JSON list of C-alpha atoms in Angstrom, two decimals:
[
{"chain": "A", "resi": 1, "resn": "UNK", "atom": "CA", "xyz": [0.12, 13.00, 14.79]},
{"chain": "A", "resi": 2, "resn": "UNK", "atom": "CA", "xyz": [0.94, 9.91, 12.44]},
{"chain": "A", "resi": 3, "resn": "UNK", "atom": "CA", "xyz": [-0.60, 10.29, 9.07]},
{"chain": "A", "resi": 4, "resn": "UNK", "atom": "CA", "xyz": [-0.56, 8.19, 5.89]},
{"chain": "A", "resi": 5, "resn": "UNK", "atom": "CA", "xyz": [-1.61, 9.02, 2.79]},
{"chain": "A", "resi": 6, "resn": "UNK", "atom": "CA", "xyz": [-1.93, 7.18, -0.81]},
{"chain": "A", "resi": 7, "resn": "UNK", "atom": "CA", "xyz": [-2.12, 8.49, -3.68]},
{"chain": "A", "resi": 8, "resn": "UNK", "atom": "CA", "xyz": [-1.68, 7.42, -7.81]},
{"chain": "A", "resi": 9, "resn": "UNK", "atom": "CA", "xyz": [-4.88, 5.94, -8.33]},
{"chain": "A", "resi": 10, "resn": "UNK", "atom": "CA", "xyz": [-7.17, 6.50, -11.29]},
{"chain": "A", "resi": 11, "resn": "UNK", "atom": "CA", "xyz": [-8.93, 5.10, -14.65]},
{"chain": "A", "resi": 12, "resn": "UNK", "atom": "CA", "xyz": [-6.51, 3.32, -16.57]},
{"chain": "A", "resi": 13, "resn": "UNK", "atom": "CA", "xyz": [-7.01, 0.72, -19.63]},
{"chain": "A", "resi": 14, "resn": "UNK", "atom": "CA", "xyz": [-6.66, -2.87, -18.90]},
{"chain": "A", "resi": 15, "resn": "UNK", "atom": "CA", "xyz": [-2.65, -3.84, -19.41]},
{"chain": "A", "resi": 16, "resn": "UNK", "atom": "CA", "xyz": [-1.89, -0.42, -18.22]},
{"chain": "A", "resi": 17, "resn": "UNK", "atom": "CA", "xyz": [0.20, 0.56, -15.36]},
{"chain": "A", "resi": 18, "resn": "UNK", "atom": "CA", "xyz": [-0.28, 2.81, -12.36]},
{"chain": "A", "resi": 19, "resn": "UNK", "atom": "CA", "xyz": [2.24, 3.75, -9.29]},
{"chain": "A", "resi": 20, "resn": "UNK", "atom": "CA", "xyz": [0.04, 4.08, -5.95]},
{"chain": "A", "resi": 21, "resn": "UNK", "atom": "CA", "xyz": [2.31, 5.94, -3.14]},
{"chain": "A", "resi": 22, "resn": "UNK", "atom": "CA", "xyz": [1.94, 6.04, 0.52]},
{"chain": "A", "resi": 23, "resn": "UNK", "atom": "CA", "xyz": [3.57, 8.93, 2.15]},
{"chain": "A", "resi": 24, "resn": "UNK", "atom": "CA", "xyz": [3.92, 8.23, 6.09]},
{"chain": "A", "resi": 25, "resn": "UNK", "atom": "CA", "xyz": [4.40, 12.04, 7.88]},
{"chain": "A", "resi": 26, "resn": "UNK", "atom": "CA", "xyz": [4.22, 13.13, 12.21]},
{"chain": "A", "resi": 27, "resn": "UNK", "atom": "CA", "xyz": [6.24, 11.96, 14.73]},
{"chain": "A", "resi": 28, "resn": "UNK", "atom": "CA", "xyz": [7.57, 9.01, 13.18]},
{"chain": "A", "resi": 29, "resn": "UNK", "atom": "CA", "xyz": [11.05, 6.87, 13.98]},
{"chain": "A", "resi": 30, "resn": "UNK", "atom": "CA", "xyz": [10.67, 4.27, 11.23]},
{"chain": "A", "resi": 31, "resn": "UNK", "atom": "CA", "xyz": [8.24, 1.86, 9.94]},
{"chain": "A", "resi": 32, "resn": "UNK", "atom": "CA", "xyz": [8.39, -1.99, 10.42]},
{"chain": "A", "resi": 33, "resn": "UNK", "atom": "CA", "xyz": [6.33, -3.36, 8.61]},
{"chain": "A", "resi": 34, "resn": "UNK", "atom": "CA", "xyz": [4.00, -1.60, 5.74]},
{"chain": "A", "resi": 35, "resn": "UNK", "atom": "CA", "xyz": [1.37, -3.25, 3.50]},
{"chain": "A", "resi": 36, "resn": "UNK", "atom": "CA", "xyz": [-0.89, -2.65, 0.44]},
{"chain": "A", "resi": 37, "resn": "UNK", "atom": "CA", "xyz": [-4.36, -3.61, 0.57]},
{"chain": "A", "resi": 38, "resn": "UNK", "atom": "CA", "xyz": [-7.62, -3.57, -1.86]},
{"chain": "A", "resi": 39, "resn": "UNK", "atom": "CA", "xyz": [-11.43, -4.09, -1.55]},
{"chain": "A", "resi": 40, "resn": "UNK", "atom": "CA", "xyz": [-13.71, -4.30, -4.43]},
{"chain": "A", "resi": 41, "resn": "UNK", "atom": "CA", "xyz": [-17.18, -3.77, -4.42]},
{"chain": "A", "resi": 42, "resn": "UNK", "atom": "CA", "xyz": [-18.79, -6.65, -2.28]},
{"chain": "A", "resi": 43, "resn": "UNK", "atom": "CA", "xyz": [-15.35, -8.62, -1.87]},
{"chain": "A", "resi": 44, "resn": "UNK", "atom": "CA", "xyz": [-13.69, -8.51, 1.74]},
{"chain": "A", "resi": 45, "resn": "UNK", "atom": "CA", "xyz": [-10.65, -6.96, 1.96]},
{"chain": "A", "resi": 46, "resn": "UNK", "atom": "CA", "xyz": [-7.40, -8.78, 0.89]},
{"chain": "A", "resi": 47, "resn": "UNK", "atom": "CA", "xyz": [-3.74, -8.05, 1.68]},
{"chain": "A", "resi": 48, "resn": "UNK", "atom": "CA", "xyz": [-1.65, -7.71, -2.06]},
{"chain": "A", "resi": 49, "resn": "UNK", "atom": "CA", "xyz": [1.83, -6.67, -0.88]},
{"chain": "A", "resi": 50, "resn": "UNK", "atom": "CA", "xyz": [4.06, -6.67, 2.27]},
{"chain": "A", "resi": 51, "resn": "UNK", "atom": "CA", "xyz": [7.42, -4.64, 2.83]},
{"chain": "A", "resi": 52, "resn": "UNK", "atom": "CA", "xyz": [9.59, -4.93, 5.79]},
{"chain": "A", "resi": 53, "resn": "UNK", "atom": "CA", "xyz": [12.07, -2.40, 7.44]},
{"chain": "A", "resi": 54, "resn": "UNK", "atom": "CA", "xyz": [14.59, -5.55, 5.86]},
{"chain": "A", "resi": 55, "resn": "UNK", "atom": "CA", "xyz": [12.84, -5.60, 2.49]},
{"chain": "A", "resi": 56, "resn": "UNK", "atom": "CA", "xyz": [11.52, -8.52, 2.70]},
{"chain": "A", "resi": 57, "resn": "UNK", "atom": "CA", "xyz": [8.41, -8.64, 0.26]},
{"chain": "A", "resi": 58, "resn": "UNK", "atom": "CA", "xyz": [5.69, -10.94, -0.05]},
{"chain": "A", "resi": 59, "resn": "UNK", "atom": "CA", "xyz": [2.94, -10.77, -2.73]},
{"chain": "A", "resi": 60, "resn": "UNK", "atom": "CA", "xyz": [-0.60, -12.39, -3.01]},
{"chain": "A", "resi": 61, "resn": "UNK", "atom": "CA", "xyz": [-0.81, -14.70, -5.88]},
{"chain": "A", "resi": 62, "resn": "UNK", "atom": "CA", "xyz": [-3.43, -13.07, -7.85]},
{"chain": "A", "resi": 63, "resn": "UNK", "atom": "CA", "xyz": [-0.38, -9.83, -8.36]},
{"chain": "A", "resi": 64, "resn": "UNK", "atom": "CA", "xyz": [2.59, -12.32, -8.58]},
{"chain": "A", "resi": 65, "resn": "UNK", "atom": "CA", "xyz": [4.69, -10.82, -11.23]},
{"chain": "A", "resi": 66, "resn": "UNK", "atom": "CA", "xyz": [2.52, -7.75, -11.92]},
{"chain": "A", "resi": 67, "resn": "UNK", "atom": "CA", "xyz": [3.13, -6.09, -9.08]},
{"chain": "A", "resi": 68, "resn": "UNK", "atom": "CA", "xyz": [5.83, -4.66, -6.85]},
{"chain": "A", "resi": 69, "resn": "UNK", "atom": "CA", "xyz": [6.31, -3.35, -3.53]},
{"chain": "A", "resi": 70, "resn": "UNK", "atom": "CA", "xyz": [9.15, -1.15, -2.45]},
{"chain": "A", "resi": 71, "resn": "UNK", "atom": "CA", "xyz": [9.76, 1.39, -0.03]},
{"chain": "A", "resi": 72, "resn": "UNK", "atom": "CA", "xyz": [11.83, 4.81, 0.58]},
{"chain": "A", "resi": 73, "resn": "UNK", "atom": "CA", "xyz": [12.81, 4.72, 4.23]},
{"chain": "A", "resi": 74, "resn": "UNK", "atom": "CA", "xyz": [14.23, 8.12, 4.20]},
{"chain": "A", "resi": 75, "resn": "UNK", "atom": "CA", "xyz": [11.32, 9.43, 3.18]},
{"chain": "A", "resi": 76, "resn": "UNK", "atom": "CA", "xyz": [8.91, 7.21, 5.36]},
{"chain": "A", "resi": 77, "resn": "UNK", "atom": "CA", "xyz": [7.18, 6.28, 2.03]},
{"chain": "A", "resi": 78, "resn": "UNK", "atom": "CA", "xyz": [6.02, 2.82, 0.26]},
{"chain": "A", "resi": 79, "resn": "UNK", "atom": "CA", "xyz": [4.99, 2.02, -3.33]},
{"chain": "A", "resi": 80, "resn": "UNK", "atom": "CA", "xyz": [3.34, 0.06, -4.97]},
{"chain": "A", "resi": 81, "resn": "UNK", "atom": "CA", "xyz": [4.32, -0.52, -9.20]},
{"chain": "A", "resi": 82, "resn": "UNK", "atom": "CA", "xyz": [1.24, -1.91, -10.81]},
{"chain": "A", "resi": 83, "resn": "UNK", "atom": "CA", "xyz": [1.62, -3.44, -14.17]},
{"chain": "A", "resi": 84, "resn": "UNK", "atom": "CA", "xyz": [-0.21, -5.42, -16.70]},
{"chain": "A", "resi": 85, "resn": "UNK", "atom": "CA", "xyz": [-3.29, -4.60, -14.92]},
{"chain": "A", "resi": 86, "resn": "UNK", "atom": "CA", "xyz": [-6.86, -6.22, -15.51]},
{"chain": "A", "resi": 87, "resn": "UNK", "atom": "CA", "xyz": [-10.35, -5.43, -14.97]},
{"chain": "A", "resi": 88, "resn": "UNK", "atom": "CA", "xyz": [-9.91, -8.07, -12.13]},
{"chain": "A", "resi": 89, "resn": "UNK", "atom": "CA", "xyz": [-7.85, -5.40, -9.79]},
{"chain": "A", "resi": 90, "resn": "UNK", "atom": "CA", "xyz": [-10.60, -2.66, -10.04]},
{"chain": "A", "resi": 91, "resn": "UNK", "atom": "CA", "xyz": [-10.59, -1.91, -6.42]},
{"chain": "A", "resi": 92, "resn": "UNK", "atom": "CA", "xyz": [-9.90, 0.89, -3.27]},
{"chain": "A", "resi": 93, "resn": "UNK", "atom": "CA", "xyz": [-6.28, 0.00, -2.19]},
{"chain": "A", "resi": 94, "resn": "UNK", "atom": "CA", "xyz": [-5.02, 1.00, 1.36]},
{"chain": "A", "resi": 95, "resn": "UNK", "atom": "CA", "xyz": [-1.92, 1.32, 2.93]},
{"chain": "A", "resi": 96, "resn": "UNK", "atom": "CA", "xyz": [-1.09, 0.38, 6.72]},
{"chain": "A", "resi": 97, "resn": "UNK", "atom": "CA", "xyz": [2.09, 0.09, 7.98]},
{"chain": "A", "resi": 98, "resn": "UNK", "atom": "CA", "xyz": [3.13, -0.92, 11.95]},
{"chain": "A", "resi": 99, "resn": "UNK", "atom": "CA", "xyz": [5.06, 2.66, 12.99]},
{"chain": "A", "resi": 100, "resn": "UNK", "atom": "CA", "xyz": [7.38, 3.06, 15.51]},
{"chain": "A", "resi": 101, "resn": "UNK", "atom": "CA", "xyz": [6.59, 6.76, 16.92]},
{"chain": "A", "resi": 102, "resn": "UNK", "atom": "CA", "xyz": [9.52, 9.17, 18.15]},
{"chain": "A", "resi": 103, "resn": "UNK", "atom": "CA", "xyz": [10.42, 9.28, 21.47]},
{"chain": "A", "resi": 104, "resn": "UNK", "atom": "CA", "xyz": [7.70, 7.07, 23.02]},
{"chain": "A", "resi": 105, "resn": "UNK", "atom": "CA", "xyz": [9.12, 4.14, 20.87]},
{"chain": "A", "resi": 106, "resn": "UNK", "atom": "CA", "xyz": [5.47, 2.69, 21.30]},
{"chain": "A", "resi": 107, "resn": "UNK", "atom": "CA", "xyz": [4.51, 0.98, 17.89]},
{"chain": "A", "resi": 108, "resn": "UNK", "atom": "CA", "xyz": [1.05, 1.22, 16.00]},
{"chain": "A", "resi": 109, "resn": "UNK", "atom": "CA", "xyz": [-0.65, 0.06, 13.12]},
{"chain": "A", "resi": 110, "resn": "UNK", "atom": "CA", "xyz": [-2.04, 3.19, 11.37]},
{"chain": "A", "resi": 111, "resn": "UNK", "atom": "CA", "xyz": [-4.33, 2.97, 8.11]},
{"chain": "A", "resi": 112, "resn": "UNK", "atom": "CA", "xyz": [-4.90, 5.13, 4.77]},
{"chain": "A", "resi": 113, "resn": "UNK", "atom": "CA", "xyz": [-8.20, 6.60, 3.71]},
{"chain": "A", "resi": 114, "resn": "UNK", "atom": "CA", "xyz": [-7.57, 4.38, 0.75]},
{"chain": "A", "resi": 115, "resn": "UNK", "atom": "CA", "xyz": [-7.14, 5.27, -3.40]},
{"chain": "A", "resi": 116, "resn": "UNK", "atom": "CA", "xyz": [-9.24, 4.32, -5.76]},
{"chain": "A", "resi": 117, "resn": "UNK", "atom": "CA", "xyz": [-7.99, 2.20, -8.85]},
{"chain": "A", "resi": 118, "resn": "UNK", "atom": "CA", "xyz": [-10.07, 1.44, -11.81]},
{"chain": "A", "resi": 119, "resn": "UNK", "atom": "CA", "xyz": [-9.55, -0.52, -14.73]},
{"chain": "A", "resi": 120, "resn": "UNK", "atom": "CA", "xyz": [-11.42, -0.86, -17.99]},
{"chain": "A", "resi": 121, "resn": "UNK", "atom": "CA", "xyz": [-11.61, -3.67, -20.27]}
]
């Protein structure tokens, strides 16, 4: 019922940009909280960006400044502007968000199937 989807990833040079977008679609009433993620090869998974319903944002250190995490809440979507990017933040990146579904008001955490970014030195 409650889908999310990313897309924007690709090969890009290092110091390039890219703009990864998560489109939340079903029977949705809004989204509290919603989050990018990324896993290299042989890494565990880290969290890089958080959004709330507020916009409060909070960034992990290693994207501080190079990234940037906003969301459309008409359109049930979230971004995420990469910039000044480096071999470093070769990676799949996911989106989650906690959604509140329509009528039930019951809130989930719901996942992505994930994008994958590459970057070249």
């Amino acid at each position: 019922q409650v889908q999310l989807v990313e897309s924007g990833g690709g090969l890009v040079q290092a110091g390039g940009s890219l703009r990864l977008t998560c489109a939340a679609s079903g029977s949705i009433s809004s989204i509290n909280v919603g989050h990018w993620h990324r896993q290299a090869p042989g890494k565990q998974r880290e969290l890089v960006a958080t959004i709330t319903s507020g916009g409060s944002t909070n960034y992990a250190d290693s994207v501080k400044g190079r990234f940037t995490i906003t969301s459309d809440n008409a359109k049930n979507t979230v971004y995420l502007q990469m910039n000044s990017l480096k071999p470093e933040d070769t990676a799949v990146y996911y989106c989650s968000a906690a959604i509140v579904e329509r009528v039930t008001m019951r809130v989930r955490a719901y996942w992505g199937q994930g994008t994958q970014v590459t970057v070249s030195s």
